[in-house]
Tab-separated table of C-alpha atoms and ligand atoms in Angstrom:
chain	number	residue	atom	x	y	z
A	1423	MET	CA	79.792	113.543	11.811
A	1424	PRO	CA	82.842	114.050	13.840
A	1425	ALA	CA	85.942	111.727	12.870
A	1426	ALA	CA	85.614	109.929	16.207
A	1427	SER	CA	82.166	108.733	15.452
A	1428	GLY	CA	82.025	105.585	13.492
A	1429	PRO	CA	78.941	103.603	13.420
A	1430	ASN	CA	79.559	102.213	16.778
A	1431	VAL	CA	80.972	105.223	18.663
A	1432	ALA	CA	78.311	107.452	17.496
A	1433	ARG	CA	75.565	105.553	19.373
A	1434	ILE	CA	75.905	107.339	22.393
A	1435	PHE	CA	73.516	109.733	21.088
A	1436	HIS	CA	70.741	107.089	21.003
A	1437	PRO	CA	67.970	108.355	23.302
A	1438	TYR	CA	68.472	105.545	25.373
A	1439	GLY	CA	72.424	105.497	25.117
A	1440	ARG	CA	74.668	102.565	24.486
A	1441	ILE	CA	73.575	99.373	26.342
A	1442	HIS	CA	76.239	99.198	29.146
A	1443	SER	CA	77.664	96.983	31.578
A	1444	ARG	CA	75.802	98.315	34.662
A	1445	TYR	CA	74.917	94.664	35.652
A	1446	THR	CA	78.333	93.187	34.866
A	1447	SER	CA	79.729	91.031	37.781
A	1448	GLU	CA	83.343	91.908	38.576
A	1449	LYS	CA	83.852	88.488	40.165
A	1450	ILE	CA	84.364	86.247	36.993
A	1451	MET	CA	86.909	83.348	37.895
A	1452	THR	CA	88.492	82.407	34.566
A	1453	ASP	CA	89.614	78.961	35.818
A	1454	GLU	CA	86.174	78.054	36.975
A	1455	ILE	CA	84.104	75.640	34.722
A	1456	ARG	CA	80.811	77.269	33.983
A	1457	ASP	CA	77.561	75.206	33.411
A	1458	THR	CA	76.699	77.551	30.212
A	1459	ILE	CA	78.188	80.273	28.617
A	1460	ILE	CA	76.260	82.279	26.138
A	1461	VAL	CA	77.830	84.567	23.295
A	1462	GLY	CA	75.770	87.529	22.529
A	1463	THR	CA	73.497	89.969	24.194
A	1464	GLY	CA	70.740	90.405	21.569
A	1465	CYS	CA	67.168	89.144	21.931
A	1466	ALA	CA	68.152	85.565	21.288
A	1467	GLY	CA	71.318	85.674	23.981
A	1468	LEU	CA	69.307	87.561	26.734
A	1469	THR	CA	66.147	85.175	26.383
A	1470	ALA	CA	68.610	82.241	26.633
A	1471	ALA	CA	70.209	83.937	29.896
A	1472	ILE	CA	66.643	84.468	31.309
A	1473	TYR	CA	65.985	80.685	31.011
A	1474	ALA	CA	69.280	79.454	31.943
A	1475	ALA	CA	69.593	81.865	34.975
A	1476	ARG	CA	66.098	80.570	36.078
A	1477	ALA	CA	67.068	77.009	35.816
A	1478	ASN	CA	69.999	77.984	38.181
A	1479	LEU	CA	72.620	77.562	35.637
A	1480	LYS	CA	74.279	80.810	36.672
A	1481	PRO	CA	75.001	81.690	32.789
A	1482	LEU	CA	77.765	83.801	31.823
A	1483	VAL	CA	76.894	86.115	28.918
A	1484	LEU	CA	79.797	87.227	26.652
A	1485	GLU	CA	79.144	90.739	25.245
A	1486	GLY	CA	81.047	91.739	22.055
A	1487	HIS	CA	81.442	94.684	19.909
A	1488	GLU	CA	77.658	95.354	19.350
A	1489	PRO	CA	76.183	95.001	22.654
A	1490	GLY	CA	72.463	94.526	22.554
A	1491	GLY	CA	72.549	93.376	18.953
A	1492	GLN	CA	70.353	94.925	16.082
A	1493	LEU	CA	67.577	95.734	18.439
A	1494	SER	CA	69.899	98.269	20.224
A	1495	ILE	CA	70.319	100.241	16.951
A	1496	THR	CA	66.743	100.057	15.954
A	1497	THR	CA	63.921	102.556	16.845
A	1498	LEU	CA	60.266	101.552	17.367
A	1499	VAL	CA	59.459	97.925	17.453
A	1500	GLU	CA	55.891	97.490	16.762
A	1501	ASN	CA	55.722	93.486	16.216
A	1502	PHE	CA	56.953	92.223	19.591
A	1503	PRO	CA	53.965	90.782	21.416
A	1504	GLY	CA	52.951	92.485	24.534
A	1505	TRP	CA	53.598	96.084	23.611
A	1506	PRO	CA	50.432	97.251	21.758
A	1507	GLU	CA	51.680	100.792	21.224
A	1508	GLY	CA	55.262	99.458	20.282
A	1509	ILE	CA	58.545	99.579	22.302
A	1510	GLN	CA	61.829	101.342	21.441
A	1511	GLY	CA	64.437	98.676	20.603
A	1512	PRO	CA	67.103	99.628	23.146
A	1513	GLN	CA	64.470	99.892	25.842
A	1514	LEU	CA	63.244	96.336	24.981
A	1515	ILE	CA	66.996	95.051	25.028
A	1516	GLU	CA	67.423	96.870	28.341
A	1517	ASN	CA	64.296	95.326	29.874
A	1518	MET	CA	65.659	91.651	28.929
A	1519	ARG	CA	68.911	92.454	30.179
A	1520	MET	CA	67.555	93.506	33.718
A	1521	GLN	CA	65.421	90.499	33.573
A	1522	ALA	CA	68.281	88.306	33.122
A	1523	SER	CA	70.442	89.871	35.723
A	1524	ARG	CA	67.591	89.558	38.362
A	1525	PHE	CA	67.957	85.712	38.158
A	1526	GLY	CA	71.647	85.822	38.484
A	1527	THR	CA	73.343	86.106	35.046
A	1528	ASP	CA	76.933	87.366	34.683
A	1529	PHE	CA	77.794	89.662	31.894
A	1530	ARG	CA	81.347	90.028	30.866
A	1531	LEU	CA	82.605	92.463	27.965
A	1532	GLY	CA	85.165	90.746	25.642
A	1533	HIS	CA	85.794	89.625	22.001
A	1534	LEU	CA	85.434	85.832	21.525
A	1535	SER	CA	88.403	85.197	19.011
A	1536	SER	CA	88.428	81.387	18.881
A	1537	VAL	CA	86.876	78.230	20.441
A	1538	ASP	CA	87.858	74.720	20.829
A	1539	LEU	CA	84.999	72.628	20.967
A	1540	SER	CA	87.000	69.325	20.344
A	1541	LYS	CA	87.750	68.821	24.150
A	1542	ARG	CA	85.351	68.715	27.288
A	1543	PRO	CA	84.866	71.153	28.929
A	1544	PHE	CA	84.674	73.747	25.816
A	1545	ARG	CA	87.455	76.226	25.754
A	1546	LEU	CA	86.759	79.849	24.702
A	1547	HIS	CA	89.452	82.355	24.019
A	1548	VAL	CA	88.511	85.922	25.045
A	1549	GLY	CA	91.538	88.374	24.772
A	1550	LYS	CA	94.241	86.592	26.801
A	1551	GLU	CA	91.905	84.582	28.943
A	1552	VAL	CA	90.392	81.115	28.267
A	1553	LEU	CA	87.024	80.348	29.656
A	1554	HIS	CA	85.691	76.731	30.382
A	1555	THR	CA	82.146	75.604	29.965
A	1556	ARG	CA	80.021	72.542	29.798
A	1557	THR	CA	77.423	73.795	27.368
A	1558	LEU	CA	77.638	76.724	25.020
A	1559	ILE	CA	74.956	78.693	23.543
A	1560	ILE	CA	75.983	80.776	20.370
A	1561	ALA	CA	73.703	83.926	20.009
A	1562	SER	CA	76.283	86.121	18.342
A	1563	GLY	CA	73.693	87.432	15.699
A	1564	ALA	CA	74.642	89.174	12.619
A	1565	SER	CA	76.265	92.439	11.583
A	1566	ALA	CA	75.446	95.054	8.987
A	1567	ARG	CA	76.516	94.117	5.513
A	1568	TRP	CA	78.690	96.886	3.429
A	1569	LEU	CA	78.733	97.232	-0.173
A	1570	GLY	CA	82.480	96.459	-0.101
A	1571	LEU	CA	83.479	99.497	-2.291
A	1572	PRO	CA	87.049	101.101	-1.207
A	1573	SER	CA	85.478	104.548	-1.100
A	1574	GLU	CA	82.631	103.415	1.065
A	1575	GLN	CA	85.163	101.698	3.632
A	1576	ALA	CA	87.298	105.002	3.478
A	1577	LEU	CA	84.202	107.291	4.703
A	1578	ILE	CA	82.858	105.036	7.210
A	1579	GLY	CA	82.320	107.510	10.135
A	1580	HIS	CA	82.513	110.379	7.581
A	1581	GLY	CA	79.088	110.202	6.202
A	1582	VAL	CA	78.852	106.426	5.589
A	1583	SER	CA	77.049	104.619	8.141
A	1584	SER	CA	75.054	101.333	8.647
A	1585	CYS	CA	73.097	102.841	11.634
A	1586	ALA	CA	70.400	105.586	11.054
A	1587	THR	CA	69.511	105.903	14.679
A	1588	CYS	CA	73.230	106.347	15.601
A	1589	ASP	CA	74.294	108.862	12.964
A	1590	GLY	CA	71.109	110.577	11.380
A	1591	PHE	CA	71.413	113.300	13.851
A	1592	PHE	CA	74.377	114.774	12.051
A	1593	PHE	CA	72.813	115.314	8.865
A	1594	SER	CA	70.137	117.658	9.962
A	1595	GLY	CA	68.704	119.728	7.021
A	1596	GLN	CA	70.815	117.747	4.513
A	1597	GLU	CA	70.242	115.440	1.582
A	1598	ILE	CA	71.168	111.899	2.207
A	1599	ALA	CA	70.710	108.417	0.748
A	1600	VAL	CA	69.813	105.198	1.959
A	1601	ILE	CA	70.608	101.833	0.078
A	1602	GLY	CA	68.609	98.612	0.057
A	1603	GLY	CA	65.035	97.303	-0.778
A	1604	GLY	CA	64.208	95.651	2.441
A	1605	ASP	CA	62.437	96.510	5.704
A	1606	SER	CA	65.710	97.706	7.028
A	1607	ALA	CA	66.090	100.277	4.314
A	1608	MET	CA	62.510	101.465	4.646
A	1609	GLU	CA	62.896	101.743	8.392
A	1610	GLU	CA	66.306	103.747	7.991
A	1611	ALA	CA	64.647	106.054	5.477
A	1612	LEU	CA	61.566	106.723	7.326
A	1613	PHE	CA	63.634	107.469	10.569
A	1614	LEU	CA	66.113	109.677	8.766
A	1615	THR	CA	63.087	112.132	7.380
A	1616	ARG	CA	63.340	113.409	11.049
A	1617	PHE	CA	66.684	115.013	10.309
A	1618	ALA	CA	67.116	115.196	6.612
A	1619	SER	CA	65.784	117.612	3.964
A	1620	LYS	CA	65.442	114.741	1.235
A	1621	VAL	CA	66.128	110.936	1.510
A	1622	THR	CA	67.050	109.288	-1.666
A	1623	LEU	CA	66.270	105.430	-1.518
A	1624	ILE	CA	68.540	103.489	-3.829
A	1625	HIS	CA	67.614	99.911	-4.761
A	1626	ARG	CA	69.279	97.794	-7.277
A	1627	ARG	CA	66.141	96.238	-8.540
A	1628	GLU	CA	62.396	97.264	-9.442
A	1629	GLN	CA	60.689	94.856	-6.845
A	1630	PHE	CA	61.246	95.282	-3.174
A	1631	ARG	CA	61.614	92.681	-0.452
A	1632	ALA	CA	60.156	95.266	2.172
A	1633	SER	CA	56.829	94.303	3.886
A	1634	LYS	CA	53.896	96.351	2.261
A	1635	ILE	CA	53.051	98.321	5.176
A	1636	MET	CA	56.843	99.638	5.491
A	1637	LEU	CA	56.994	100.037	1.678
A	1638	ASP	CA	53.656	101.921	1.759
A	1639	ARG	CA	54.644	104.304	4.554
A	1640	ALA	CA	57.946	105.066	2.526
A	1641	ILE	CA	56.266	105.832	-0.887
A	1642	GLY	CA	53.719	107.710	1.030
A	1643	HIS	CA	56.403	110.085	2.661
A	1644	GLU	CA	56.952	113.496	0.957
A	1645	LYS	CA	60.528	113.701	1.788
A	1646	ILE	CA	61.521	110.074	0.533
A	1647	HIS	CA	62.386	109.649	-3.242
A	1648	PHE	CA	63.003	106.319	-4.931
A	1649	LEU	CA	65.833	105.425	-7.435
A	1650	THR	CA	65.385	101.792	-8.692
A	1651	ASN	CA	67.558	99.548	-10.727
A	1652	THR	CA	70.357	101.899	-9.520
A	1653	ALA	CA	73.930	100.685	-8.050
A	1654	VAL	CA	76.223	102.837	-6.357
A	1655	GLU	CA	79.525	102.721	-7.876
A	1656	GLU	CA	81.575	105.052	-5.920
A	1657	VAL	CA	81.191	107.270	-2.836
A	1658	LEU	CA	82.597	110.645	-3.602
A	1659	GLY	CA	84.446	112.811	-1.153
A	1660	VAL	CA	87.409	110.446	-0.011
A	1661	GLU	CA	89.913	113.289	-0.391
A	1662	GLN	CA	87.863	115.720	1.530
A	1663	LYS	CA	87.137	112.938	4.195
A	1664	GLU	CA	83.375	113.646	3.953
A	1665	VAL	CA	80.736	112.285	1.775
A	1666	THR	CA	79.815	114.905	-1.126
A	1667	GLY	CA	77.895	112.558	-3.346
A	1668	LEU	CA	77.381	109.170	-5.013
A	1669	ARG	CA	78.354	108.069	-8.519
A	1670	LEU	CA	75.368	105.848	-9.657
A	1671	ARG	CA	74.722	103.491	-12.429
A	1672	ASN	CA	71.276	102.747	-14.016
A	1673	LEU	CA	71.349	98.963	-14.260
A	1674	VAL	CA	68.916	98.950	-17.174
A	1675	THR	CA	70.264	101.873	-19.129
A	1676	GLN	CA	73.835	101.723	-17.932
A	1677	GLU	CA	73.857	105.672	-17.922
A	1678	ARG	CA	76.070	107.143	-15.017
A	1679	SER	CA	75.065	110.110	-12.756
A	1680	ILE	CA	76.051	111.887	-9.668
A	1681	LEU	CA	73.815	112.300	-6.800
A	1682	PRO	CA	75.052	115.071	-4.448
A	1683	VAL	CA	74.435	113.950	-0.879
A	1684	SER	CA	75.990	114.456	2.516
A	1685	ALA	CA	75.742	110.805	3.707
A	1686	MET	CA	74.954	107.289	2.654
A	1687	PHE	CA	73.143	104.833	4.995
A	1688	LEU	CA	73.493	100.951	4.300
A	1689	GLY	CA	70.348	98.978	4.930
A	1690	ILE	CA	71.307	96.020	2.890
A	1691	GLY	CA	70.840	93.178	5.320
A	1692	HIS	CA	73.453	91.411	7.711
A	1693	VAL	CA	76.094	88.637	7.933
A	1694	PRO	CA	76.308	86.228	10.510
A	1695	ASN	CA	78.779	86.443	13.122
A	1696	ALA	CA	80.057	82.833	13.221
A	1697	LYS	CA	83.679	83.146	11.793
A	1698	MET	CA	85.264	82.295	15.010
A	1699	PHE	CA	83.347	78.918	14.855
A	1700	THR	CA	84.729	78.015	11.435
A	1701	GLY	CA	86.014	74.308	11.555
A	1702	GLN	CA	84.463	73.618	14.984
A	1703	ILE	CA	80.780	73.422	13.786
A	1704	ASP	CA	79.023	73.187	10.446
A	1705	LEU	CA	78.468	76.635	8.711
A	1706	ASP	CA	76.518	76.943	5.499
A	1707	ASP	CA	77.836	78.591	2.278
A	1708	ASP	CA	76.755	82.192	3.528
A	1709	GLY	CA	78.246	81.624	6.987
A	1710	TYR	CA	75.207	80.741	8.853
A	1711	ILE	CA	75.397	78.166	11.691
A	1712	ARG	CA	73.645	75.034	10.564
A	1713	THR	CA	71.272	73.672	13.225
A	1714	HIS	CA	68.947	70.462	13.302
A	1715	ASP	CA	66.114	70.286	15.598
A	1716	TYR	CA	65.845	74.164	15.702
A	1717	VAL	CA	68.944	74.676	17.893
A	1718	PHE	CA	71.316	71.782	17.932
A	1719	THR	CA	74.699	71.878	16.278
A	1720	ARG	CA	76.772	69.049	15.166
A	1721	VAL	CA	78.629	69.185	18.711
A	1722	ALA	CA	76.631	67.843	21.500
A	1723	GLY	CA	76.411	70.386	24.069
A	1724	VAL	CA	76.626	73.356	21.671
A	1725	PHE	CA	73.619	75.144	20.611
A	1726	ALA	CA	72.877	77.999	18.216
A	1727	CYS	CA	70.019	80.445	18.241
A	1728	GLY	CA	68.829	83.748	16.825
A	1729	ASP	CA	70.206	85.459	13.606
A	1730	VAL	CA	73.520	83.575	13.464
A	1731	GLN	CA	71.567	80.411	12.488
A	1732	ASP	CA	68.353	81.781	11.113
A	1733	ARG	CA	68.453	83.123	7.580
A	1734	GLN	CA	64.844	82.676	7.095
A	1735	TYR	CA	62.542	84.556	9.740
A	1736	ARG	CA	65.099	86.869	11.633
A	1737	GLN	CA	62.670	88.408	13.831
A	1738	ALA	CA	63.031	89.775	17.317
A	1739	ILE	CA	60.503	87.309	18.720
A	1740	THR	CA	61.766	84.125	16.555
A	1741	ALA	CA	65.243	85.033	17.919
A	1742	ALA	CA	63.847	85.116	21.618
A	1743	GLY	CA	62.023	81.906	20.936
A	1744	SER	CA	65.070	80.209	19.661
A	1745	GLY	CA	66.886	81.507	22.757
A	1746	CYS	CA	64.466	80.083	25.070
A	1747	MET	CA	64.816	76.563	23.043
A	1748	ALA	CA	68.644	76.699	23.370
A	1749	ALA	CA	68.633	77.265	27.033
A	1750	LEU	CA	66.042	74.356	27.694
A	1751	GLU	CA	68.033	72.173	25.447
A	1752	ALA	CA	71.429	73.074	27.509
A	1753	GLU	CA	69.379	72.399	30.666
A	1754	LYS	CA	68.466	69.045	29.593
A	1755	TYR	CA	71.761	68.296	28.254
A	1756	LEU	CA	73.555	69.046	31.505
A	1757	GLU	CA	70.873	66.870	33.406
A	1758	ASP	CA	71.446	63.908	31.032
A	1759	HIS	CA	75.127	64.304	31.960
A	1760	GLY	CA	74.765	64.213	35.655
A	1761	ARG	CA	74.683	67.949	36.435
B	208	NAP	P1	66.673	92.020	3.427
B	208	NAP	O1	65.267	91.749	3.613
B	208	NAP	O2	67.483	90.685	3.147
B	208	NAP	O3	67.040	93.095	2.426
B	208	NAP	C1	68.279	93.461	1.916
B	208	NAP	C2	68.068	94.318	0.778
B	208	NAP	O4	69.310	94.913	0.422
B	208	NAP	C3	67.437	93.677	-0.402
B	208	NAP	O5	66.519	94.454	-1.089
B	208	NAP	C4	68.733	93.490	-1.380
B	208	NAP	O6	68.601	93.469	-2.661
B	208	NAP	C5	69.754	94.560	-0.870
B	208	NAP	N1	71.075	94.204	-0.838
B	208	NAP	C6	71.718	93.123	-0.513
B	208	NAP	N2	72.962	92.958	-0.865
B	208	NAP	C7	73.174	94.422	-1.667
B	208	NAP	C8	74.168	94.760	-2.342
B	208	NAP	N3	75.643	94.180	-2.187
B	208	NAP	N4	73.839	95.974	-2.997
B	208	NAP	C9	72.809	96.490	-3.030
B	208	NAP	N5	71.744	96.006	-2.592
B	208	NAP	C10	72.006	94.949	-1.777
B	208	NAP	O7	67.310	92.545	4.961
B	208	NAP	P2	66.904	93.490	5.756
B	208	NAP	O8	65.949	94.523	5.095
B	208	NAP	O9	67.849	93.855	6.888
B	208	NAP	O10	65.683	92.731	6.601
B	208	NAP	C11	65.991	91.495	7.366
B	208	NAP	C12	64.901	90.863	7.986
B	208	NAP	O11	64.518	91.759	9.202
B	208	NAP	C13	63.514	90.830	7.479
B	208	NAP	O12	62.807	89.605	7.627
B	208	NAP	C14	62.838	91.903	7.663
B	208	NAP	O13	61.503	91.794	7.838
B	208	NAP	C15	63.348	92.310	9.180
B	208	NAP	N6	63.027	93.548	9.750
B	208	NAP	C16	61.870	93.807	10.131
B	208	NAP	C17	61.738	95.274	10.444
B	208	NAP	C18	60.495	95.640	11.008
B	208	NAP	O14	59.535	94.967	10.967
B	208	NAP	N7	60.456	96.813	11.419
B	208	NAP	C19	62.917	96.196	10.402
B	208	NAP	C20	63.994	95.803	9.732
B	208	NAP	C21	64.331	94.519	9.608
B	208	NAP	P3	67.684	92.569	-3.372
B	208	NAP	O15	66.177	92.436	-3.046
B	208	NAP	O16	68.064	92.652	-4.695
B	208	NAP	O17	68.295	91.138	-2.999
């Protein structure tokens, strides 16, 4: 993996490329008060945008560091209704984006650093600008979780990655490891068999969270080997600036071993992107936004949808469904307040 290609940068190698701002309007006035601003361009945010735009709310969608959300870095989506043969995640996102644009959604790149939801209209700080809105739909999703080892952090972009579709290409013919025991890990491991000579899937327990169909596919694949009850203690290669192996510990026998690999891919779940709302709305102990009646936060006019508030289902279709609900509730709120 070239030095410049961190998990985000290298995504340009994805067959569909990165989701870009082709549909971004250049004429966004920062002093105007929007009816609704949607934070996030994943499945939830874009579905909210389609509904809000069709309701003539002229939504502004804020696009952060991970445009398109998790679907933009996945491969074949086989369980989104309406696509009997499946559809590539980035293509599904691109379709939703075009659909939202068609009805008049504005898109804007920018990192939302903080919000003030104590006054109306709500104030959103994006870079040096302040945006104003009567309703806010939070669909900021969740980002990849890391193990948190110093050696892992030092080697991100040098063989450590959370995105198989972005970075797998760099490890053709090499041996690699995937960490995790859920569907993400199985999906990453299966995808990486296209490039790697061998994939070792390392999981800290004996039981897997992955669905049976995904687990069976991984178990049945000749290139995938399993190491259970095993934790990564250190990623080796910090001095060489490239991954050379992993120091592992068997959690039952406490035995240590070295696994020579050229890359480590994380598939250990996600953390919600909700830090910027701390103190303004309620978050639970793991940082998910607390909602009631599906999409309502404790602040009237502020709604949350998708993976930033859903710790249970976390599916593309449930994110889309809650995005729809949030937009309908925002529309109703505006109507009730005389808009
Ligand atoms: P997940 O189901 O929460 O699984 C995370 C896995 O990572 C668990 O096995 C967990 O171990 C392990 N893990 C977490 N923290 C760890 C740490 N610090 N060190 C080592 N291992 C750690 O997350 P996910 O796989 O991302 O899936 C999330 C949701 O998306 C699920 O609902 C899944 O069905 C869905 N999804 C679906 C597809 C698909 O249908 N194609 C693909 C991807 C994801 P423990 O088991 O010990 O907790």
